[in-house]
Amino acid sequence: MTLRTFGFSEFGFLLQALQWTALLTVIALVGGGILGFAIALARTSGAQPVRMAAATYIQIIQGIPVLMILFLSYYGLSLAGFELPPLIAAGASMAIYASGYLAEIWRGCIQAVPKQQWEASESLAMSPFQQYRYVILPQAIRISLPPTVGFAVQVVKNTSVTSIIGFVELARAGTLINNATFQPFRVFVAVAILYFAICYPLSQLSRWLEKRLHVGTSR
Amino acid sequence: MSYTFQFGALAPYQGEILGGILLTIKLSVLSIILGAFAGAILASLRSTLGRPVRFLVDAYVEIIRNTPFLIQLFIVYFGLPGLGLRVGADTAALIGMTINLAAYSTEIIRAGIEAIHKSQIEAGEALGFTRYQIFRHVIIIPAVAKVYPALCSQFVLMMLASSICSAISTHELAAAAAFVESQTYRSFEVYIVVTVIYLALALMLRGLLALVGMWLFGRRVARRSLRPIPEVSA
């Protein structure tokens, strides 16, 4: 019996799996972005109960492992009668995970907009919606770009955890190829290089944005 | 949806879960100590020695920060034996966690060191401090105090990420959860209980780190370390 070795076709398989990693990242960032934005708004709301509820949500999501969110949604919910396809379970879990961190990042960005901007827009008789739409958010979004891109790196890396529940993305593909070739060092270094090839440019972009936008945070 | 919770089914497996908790704590505490220490040393070397060292440290930090923890664990656990180094699952987990945390700590402490103003060092020189004294009192301690909250966040993230070690058959808390699930088939109950335990561990770790911070750097720094994590990767 001859073992398969780690060659071009195996590398092609990794590249295919990379697409699922990318898709999962996009789902996590879009879903987590929408949810996270709502929570960031709640976190900066004037009503204290709303603020507290949002803060609790953030503390809980930041206090539990991504893996547990995955286990709960994948095994737990399926047992409870919701049979979720892995992509949906994985995507939803990653979105919930991302929402907890994005909410806190964006809360910081909204609050980094100087208070005078609120007062000025209020004195122009803007409604709260107008204040957000025309004055606060345009500035907050600018401030939020570098940390958001930086967080995208965390999301790309954390999608690897979905391999533990059997979702075939890059990390899982690496495990499968390793099982066929028994060349763990080569296989996983190749996998690591692929992750690095996505994450490093994003990290650099985040750093560049930070310098470029030169955002002074008011702390 | 008709699902009746039966948390009682977990009772016989208390021992498993407790063992998992203890290993999670042990791995976390050891890796935090080793990782923070290594990070402080690497960040110091990077800022004091010449270019080659700086390049090497930066390369290490970038490589670790831009690849998933799971893959780092796989390389340590499955890859090292191929190079003639056989490590057990627990040791591999500790090595992986330390390597990972050291990189993040280096990056965080580096930011702290760079935030120390040059005039502070000049002031230290004017006071007749030796280079070692300047480094200790003017650079490293204020730098760590400055970034202590970010370090704490990273420590908590590492504790949570230790759950990923279950993928290389380290019997920590997440692995205990998976084991109990496979025995009882009460997935929902097991994972809810274990999630709550993780949450409690995270809160306790935060509290503990705040106490340590208060002891080391005073109340203001400690209070900031209790906030949620906005600066995960900025």
Coordinates of C-alpha atoms in Angstrom, one line a residue:
Chain A
M1 CA 0.0 0.0 0.0
T2 CA 1.3 3.4 -0.9
L3 CA 0.3 6.4 1.1
R4 CA -0.8 9.5 -0.6
T5 CA 1.6 12.3 -0.3
F6 CA 0.9 16.0 0.2
G7 CA 1.0 17.3 -3.4
F8 CA -0.7 19.6 -5.8
S9 CA -4.1 18.0 -5.7
E10 CA -4.1 18.1 -1.9
F11 CA -3.2 21.7 -2.0
G12 CA -6.1 22.2 -4.5
F13 CA -8.4 20.7 -1.9
L14 CA -7.2 23.1 0.7
L15 CA -7.8 26.0 -1.7
Q16 CA -11.4 24.8 -2.2
A17 CA -11.9 24.5 1.5
L18 CA -10.6 28.0 1.8
Q19 CA -13.7 29.3 0.0
W20 CA -15.8 28.0 2.9
T21 CA -13.6 29.7 5.4
A22 CA -14.1 32.9 3.3
L23 CA -17.9 32.4 3.1
L24 CA -18.2 31.7 6.8
T25 CA -16.1 34.8 7.6
V26 CA -18.4 36.9 5.4
I27 CA -21.6 35.5 7.0
A28 CA -20.1 36.1 10.5
L29 CA -19.1 39.7 9.7
V30 CA -22.4 40.6 8.0
G31 CA -24.6 38.8 10.5
G32 CA -22.5 39.8 13.4
G33 CA -22.3 43.3 12.0
I34 CA -26.0 43.8 11.9
L35 CA -26.6 42.3 15.3
G36 CA -23.5 44.0 16.8
F37 CA -24.6 47.4 15.4
A38 CA -28.0 47.1 17.0
I39 CA -26.3 46.2 20.3
A40 CA -23.8 49.0 20.0
L41 CA -26.7 51.4 19.6
A42 CA -28.5 49.8 22.6
R43 CA -25.3 50.1 24.6
T44 CA -25.1 53.9 24.0
S45 CA -28.9 54.4 24.4
G46 CA -30.3 56.9 26.9
A47 CA -32.4 54.3 28.6
Q48 CA -30.6 52.6 31.4
P49 CA -32.3 49.1 31.2
V50 CA -31.5 48.9 27.5
R51 CA -27.9 49.9 28.2
M52 CA -27.6 47.3 30.9
A53 CA -29.2 44.5 28.8
A54 CA -26.7 45.3 26.0
A55 CA -23.8 45.3 28.4
T56 CA -24.9 42.0 29.8
Y57 CA -25.1 40.5 26.4
I58 CA -21.6 41.7 25.6
Q59 CA -20.2 40.3 28.9
I60 CA -21.8 36.9 28.3
I61 CA -20.6 36.5 24.7
Q62 CA -17.1 37.7 25.7
G63 CA -17.1 35.3 28.7
I64 CA -17.8 32.1 26.9
P65 CA -15.8 30.2 24.3
V66 CA -16.8 30.3 20.6
L67 CA -16.7 26.5 20.8
M68 CA -19.5 26.5 23.3
I69 CA -21.7 28.7 21.2
L70 CA -21.1 26.3 18.3
F71 CA -21.9 23.2 20.5
L72 CA -25.0 24.8 21.8
S73 CA -26.3 25.8 18.4
Y74 CA -25.2 22.7 16.6
Y75 CA -25.9 19.8 18.9
G76 CA -28.2 21.5 21.4
L77 CA -30.7 23.0 19.0
S78 CA -30.8 20.0 16.8
L79 CA -31.8 17.9 19.8
A80 CA -34.4 20.5 20.7
G81 CA -36.0 19.9 17.4
F82 CA -34.3 22.4 15.1
E83 CA -32.4 20.4 12.6
L84 CA -29.8 22.9 11.4
P85 CA -27.5 22.4 8.4
P86 CA -23.9 22.8 9.5
L87 CA -23.4 26.0 7.4
I88 CA -26.3 27.7 9.1
A89 CA -25.3 26.5 12.6
A90 CA -21.7 27.5 12.0
G91 CA -22.6 30.8 10.4
A92 CA -25.1 31.7 13.1
S93 CA -22.7 30.8 15.9
M94 CA -19.9 32.8 14.3
A95 CA -22.2 35.8 13.8
I96 CA -23.3 35.7 17.5
Y97 CA -19.7 35.5 18.6
A98 CA -18.7 38.4 16.3
S99 CA -21.7 40.5 17.4
G100 CA -20.5 40.6 21.0
Y101 CA -17.1 41.9 20.1
L102 CA -18.2 44.2 17.3
A103 CA -20.8 45.8 19.6
E104 CA -18.1 46.7 22.1
I105 CA -15.7 47.9 19.4
W106 CA -18.3 50.1 17.8
R107 CA -19.6 51.4 21.2
G108 CA -16.1 52.7 21.8
C109 CA -16.2 54.3 18.3
I110 CA -19.6 56.0 18.8
Q111 CA -18.5 57.3 22.2
A112 CA -15.2 58.5 20.8
V113 CA -17.1 61.1 18.7
P114 CA -16.7 64.3 20.8
K115 CA -19.6 65.2 23.0
Q116 CA -19.8 68.7 21.5
Q117 CA -20.9 67.1 18.2
W118 CA -24.0 65.7 19.9
E119 CA -24.7 69.1 21.5
A120 CA -24.1 71.0 18.3
S121 CA -26.4 68.7 16.3
E122 CA -29.0 68.9 19.0
S123 CA -28.9 72.7 19.0
L124 CA -29.5 72.5 15.2
A125 CA -32.8 70.8 16.2
M126 CA -31.9 67.5 14.6
S127 CA -33.9 64.5 15.7
P128 CA -31.9 61.6 17.3
F129 CA -32.1 59.7 14.0
Q130 CA -30.7 62.7 12.1
Q131 CA -28.0 63.2 14.7
Y132 CA -26.9 59.6 14.2
R133 CA -27.3 59.6 10.4
Y134 CA -25.6 62.9 9.6
V135 CA -23.3 63.7 12.4
I136 CA -22.3 60.9 14.7
L137 CA -22.1 57.8 12.5
P138 CA -20.1 59.3 9.6
Q139 CA -17.4 60.1 12.2
A140 CA -17.8 56.9 14.1
I141 CA -17.5 54.8 11.0
R142 CA -14.2 56.4 10.1
I143 CA -12.9 55.7 13.6
S144 CA -14.2 52.2 13.5
L145 CA -12.5 51.1 10.3
P146 CA -9.1 50.0 11.7
P147 CA -10.3 48.0 14.7
T148 CA -13.1 46.4 12.6
V149 CA -10.6 45.2 9.9
G150 CA -8.4 44.0 12.8
F151 CA -11.3 42.1 14.2
A152 CA -12.0 40.5 10.8
V153 CA -8.6 38.8 11.3
Q154 CA -9.9 37.2 14.5
V155 CA -13.0 36.1 12.7
V156 CA -11.1 34.4 9.9
K157 CA -8.9 32.6 12.4
N158 CA -11.9 31.6 14.6
T159 CA -13.8 30.0 11.8
S160 CA -11.2 27.2 12.2
V161 CA -13.1 26.2 15.3
T162 CA -16.1 25.2 13.3
S163 CA -14.0 22.2 12.0
I164 CA -14.5 20.7 15.5
I165 CA -18.2 20.2 14.7
G166 CA -17.3 18.8 11.4
F167 CA -17.8 21.8 9.1
V168 CA -15.4 21.3 6.2
E169 CA -13.5 24.5 6.0
L170 CA -9.7 25.0 5.7
A171 CA -8.8 23.6 9.1
R172 CA -11.0 20.5 8.6
A173 CA -9.6 20.0 5.1
G174 CA -6.2 20.0 6.7
T175 CA -7.2 17.3 9.2
L176 CA -8.8 15.2 6.4
I177 CA -5.6 15.4 4.2
N178 CA -3.5 14.7 7.2
N179 CA -5.5 11.5 7.9
A180 CA -4.8 10.4 4.3
T181 CA -1.2 11.4 4.1
F182 CA 0.2 11.2 7.6
Q183 CA 2.4 14.2 7.0
P184 CA 1.1 16.4 9.7
F185 CA 3.9 18.9 9.7
R186 CA 3.7 19.6 6.0
V187 CA 0.0 19.7 5.9
F188 CA -0.6 22.0 8.9
V189 CA 2.2 24.3 7.9
A190 CA 0.6 24.6 4.5
V191 CA -2.8 25.3 6.2
A192 CA -1.1 27.9 8.5
I193 CA 0.4 29.6 5.4
L194 CA -3.0 29.8 3.8
Y195 CA -4.5 31.4 6.9
F196 CA -1.5 33.7 7.1
A197 CA -2.0 34.7 3.4
I198 CA -5.4 36.0 4.3
C199 CA -4.8 37.4 7.7
Y200 CA -1.5 39.2 7.3
P201 CA -2.7 41.5 4.5
L202 CA -5.8 42.3 6.6
S203 CA -3.6 43.0 9.7
Q204 CA -1.4 45.3 7.6
L205 CA -4.5 47.0 6.1
S206 CA -5.8 47.6 9.7
R207 CA -2.5 49.1 10.7
W208 CA -2.3 51.2 7.5
L209 CA -5.8 52.5 8.1
E210 CA -4.9 53.4 11.6
K211 CA -2.0 55.5 10.5
R212 CA -3.8 56.9 7.5
L213 CA -7.0 58.0 9.2
H214 CA -4.9 59.0 12.2
V215 CA -7.8 58.7 14.6
G216 CA -7.2 60.1 18.0
T217 CA -9.4 58.3 20.5
S218 CA -10.7 60.4 23.3
R219 CA -9.8 58.4 26.3
Chain B
M1 CA -40.7 22.4 20.4
S2 CA -41.2 19.9 23.2
Y3 CA -38.0 19.5 25.0
T4 CA -37.8 18.7 28.7
F5 CA -34.6 19.6 30.4
Q6 CA -33.1 16.9 32.6
F7 CA -30.1 18.4 34.4
G8 CA -30.3 15.4 36.8
A9 CA -28.8 13.2 34.1
L10 CA -25.5 15.0 34.6
A11 CA -25.1 14.4 38.3
P12 CA -23.1 11.1 38.0
Y13 CA -20.5 13.0 35.9
Q14 CA -19.6 15.7 38.4
G15 CA -16.2 14.2 38.7
E16 CA -15.5 14.4 34.9
I17 CA -16.6 18.1 34.8
L18 CA -14.7 19.0 37.9
G19 CA -11.5 17.4 36.5
G20 CA -12.1 19.4 33.3
I21 CA -12.4 22.6 35.3
L22 CA -9.2 21.9 37.2
L23 CA -7.2 21.2 34.0
T24 CA -8.6 24.3 32.3
I25 CA -7.6 26.4 35.3
K26 CA -4.2 24.8 35.5
L27 CA -3.5 25.3 31.8
S28 CA -4.7 28.8 31.9
V29 CA -2.8 29.9 35.0
L30 CA 0.5 28.3 33.7
S31 CA 0.2 29.7 30.2
I32 CA -0.7 33.2 31.5
I33 CA 2.4 33.2 33.8
L34 CA 4.7 31.8 31.2
G35 CA 3.2 33.7 28.3
A36 CA 3.2 37.1 30.1
F37 CA 6.7 36.6 31.2
A38 CA 7.9 35.6 27.8
G39 CA 6.1 38.5 26.3
A40 CA 7.7 40.9 28.6
I41 CA 11.1 39.5 27.8
L42 CA 10.6 39.5 24.1
A43 CA 9.2 43.0 24.1
S44 CA 12.1 44.2 26.1
L45 CA 14.7 42.5 23.9
R46 CA 13.0 43.9 20.8
S47 CA 13.2 47.4 22.1
T48 CA 16.8 47.2 23.5
L49 CA 18.7 44.9 21.1
G50 CA 19.5 45.6 17.4
R51 CA 17.6 45.1 14.2
P52 CA 18.0 41.3 13.7
V53 CA 16.4 40.6 17.1
R54 CA 13.6 43.1 16.4
F55 CA 13.0 41.4 13.0
L56 CA 12.9 37.9 14.6
V57 CA 10.6 38.9 17.4
D58 CA 8.3 40.8 15.0
A59 CA 8.2 37.8 12.6
Y60 CA 7.2 35.5 15.5
V61 CA 4.5 37.9 16.6
E62 CA 3.1 38.3 13.1
I63 CA 3.1 34.6 12.4
I64 CA 1.3 33.6 15.6
R65 CA -1.2 36.5 15.4
N66 CA -2.1 35.7 11.8
T67 CA -2.7 32.0 12.1
P68 CA -5.4 30.2 14.1
F69 CA -4.7 28.8 17.5
L70 CA -6.2 25.4 16.4
I71 CA -3.6 25.1 13.6
Q72 CA -0.8 26.1 16.0
L73 CA -2.0 23.3 18.3
F74 CA -2.1 20.8 15.5
I75 CA 1.4 21.7 14.5
V76 CA 2.7 21.2 18.1
Y77 CA 0.7 18.1 18.7
F78 CA 0.8 16.2 15.4
G79 CA 3.8 18.0 13.8
L80 CA 6.4 17.9 16.5
P81 CA 6.5 14.0 16.8
G82 CA 7.6 14.0 13.1
L83 CA 10.6 16.1 14.1
G84 CA 11.4 13.6 16.8
L85 CA 9.7 15.4 19.7
R86 CA 6.8 13.4 21.2
V87 CA 4.6 15.4 23.5
G88 CA 1.5 14.5 25.4
A89 CA -1.8 16.2 24.8
D90 CA -1.6 18.3 28.0
T91 CA 2.0 19.4 27.4
A92 CA 1.1 20.2 23.8
A93 CA -1.8 22.3 25.0
L94 CA 0.4 24.2 27.4
I95 CA 3.1 24.7 24.8
G96 CA 0.5 25.9 22.2
M97 CA -1.2 28.2 24.7
T98 CA 2.1 29.7 25.9
I99 CA 3.4 30.3 22.4
N100 CA 0.2 31.9 21.4
L101 CA -0.2 34.1 24.5
A102 CA 3.5 35.1 24.4
A103 CA 3.0 36.6 20.9
Y104 CA 0.0 38.6 21.9
S105 CA 1.7 39.7 25.2
T106 CA 4.8 40.8 23.3
E107 CA 2.7 42.9 20.9
I108 CA 0.7 44.5 23.8
I109 CA 3.7 45.3 25.9
R110 CA 5.6 46.6 22.9
A111 CA 2.8 49.1 22.4
G112 CA 3.2 50.1 26.1
I113 CA 6.9 50.5 25.8
E114 CA 6.5 52.7 22.7
A115 CA 4.0 54.8 24.6
I116 CA 6.7 55.7 27.1
H117 CA 7.8 59.2 26.3
K118 CA 11.5 59.8 25.6
S119 CA 11.6 62.7 28.1
Q120 CA 10.8 60.1 30.9
I121 CA 14.0 58.2 30.1
E122 CA 16.0 61.5 29.9
A123 CA 14.5 62.4 33.3
G124 CA 15.7 59.0 34.6
E125 CA 19.2 59.7 33.3
A126 CA 19.2 63.1 34.9
L127 CA 18.4 61.5 38.2
G128 CA 21.5 59.4 37.8
F129 CA 19.6 56.1 37.3
T130 CA 21.6 53.2 35.9
R131 CA 20.5 51.7 32.6
Y132 CA 19.0 48.8 34.4
Q133 CA 17.1 51.1 36.9
I134 CA 15.8 53.1 34.0
F135 CA 14.6 50.0 32.2
R136 CA 13.0 48.6 35.3
H137 CA 11.4 51.7 36.8
V138 CA 10.9 54.1 33.9
I139 CA 10.2 51.7 31.0
I140 CA 8.9 48.2 31.7
I141 CA 6.8 48.8 34.8
P142 CA 5.0 51.9 33.6
A143 CA 4.6 50.2 30.1
V144 CA 2.9 47.1 31.6
A145 CA 0.8 49.3 33.9
K146 CA -0.4 51.2 30.8
V147 CA -1.4 48.1 28.9
Y148 CA -2.5 46.0 31.8
P149 CA -6.2 46.1 30.9
A150 CA -5.4 44.9 27.3
L151 CA -3.2 42.2 28.8
C152 CA -6.0 41.0 31.1
S153 CA -8.5 40.8 28.1
Q154 CA -5.9 38.7 26.3
F155 CA -5.6 36.4 29.3
V156 CA -9.3 35.9 29.5
L157 CA -9.4 35.2 25.8
M158 CA -6.7 32.6 26.2
M159 CA -8.6 30.9 29.0
L160 CA -11.6 30.7 26.7
A161 CA -9.5 29.5 23.8
S162 CA -8.2 26.7 25.9
S163 CA -11.5 25.0 25.1
I164 CA -10.0 24.5 21.6
C165 CA -7.4 22.2 23.1
S166 CA -10.2 19.5 23.3
A167 CA -9.5 19.0 19.6
I168 CA -6.1 17.5 20.4
S169 CA -7.7 15.3 23.1
T170 CA -6.6 17.4 26.1
H171 CA -9.1 16.5 28.8
E172 CA -10.0 20.1 29.8
L173 CA -13.5 21.4 30.4
A174 CA -14.7 21.4 26.8
A175 CA -13.5 17.8 26.3
A176 CA -15.2 16.8 29.6
A177 CA -18.4 18.4 28.1
A178 CA -18.1 16.4 24.9
F179 CA -17.4 13.2 26.9
V180 CA -20.5 13.6 29.2
E181 CA -22.6 14.4 26.1
S182 CA -21.5 11.2 24.4
Q183 CA -22.4 9.3 27.6
T184 CA -25.8 10.9 28.4
Y185 CA -27.0 12.3 25.0
R186 CA -28.2 15.3 27.0
S187 CA -26.4 17.8 24.7
F188 CA -28.3 20.8 25.6
E189 CA -28.0 20.4 29.3
V190 CA -24.3 19.6 29.2
Y191 CA -23.4 22.5 27.0
I192 CA -25.6 24.9 29.0
V193 CA -24.0 23.9 32.2
V194 CA -20.5 24.0 30.8
T195 CA -21.1 27.4 29.1
V196 CA -22.2 28.8 32.5
I197 CA -19.1 27.3 34.1
Y198 CA -16.9 29.1 31.5
L199 CA -18.7 32.3 32.1
A200 CA -18.1 32.0 35.8
L201 CA -14.5 31.1 35.2
A202 CA -14.1 34.2 33.0
L203 CA -15.7 36.5 35.6
M204 CA -13.5 35.0 38.3
L205 CA -10.4 35.4 36.3
R206 CA -11.3 39.0 35.5
G207 CA -11.9 39.6 39.2
L208 CA -8.6 37.9 40.2
L209 CA -6.6 39.9 37.5
A210 CA -8.2 43.1 38.8
L211 CA -7.0 42.3 42.3
V212 CA -3.6 41.5 41.0
G213 CA -3.7 44.8 39.1
M214 CA -4.7 46.7 42.2
W215 CA -1.9 45.2 44.1
L216 CA 0.7 45.9 41.4
F217 CA -0.5 49.2 39.8
G218 CA -3.2 50.7 42.0
R219 CA -6.9 51.1 41.8
R220 CA -7.3 53.1 38.5
V221 CA -5.5 50.6 36.3
A222 CA -7.3 47.7 38.0
R223 CA -10.7 49.2 37.4
R224 CA -10.1 49.6 33.7
S225 CA -9.1 45.9 33.4
L226 CA -12.7 44.9 34.3
R227 CA -14.2 46.5 31.1
P228 CA -15.2 44.4 28.1
I229 CA -12.8 43.9 25.3
P230 CA -12.7 46.7 22.8
E231 CA -9.1 46.5 21.8
V232 CA -8.9 42.8 20.8
S233 CA -6.6 43.4 17.9
A234 CA -6.3 47.1 17.2

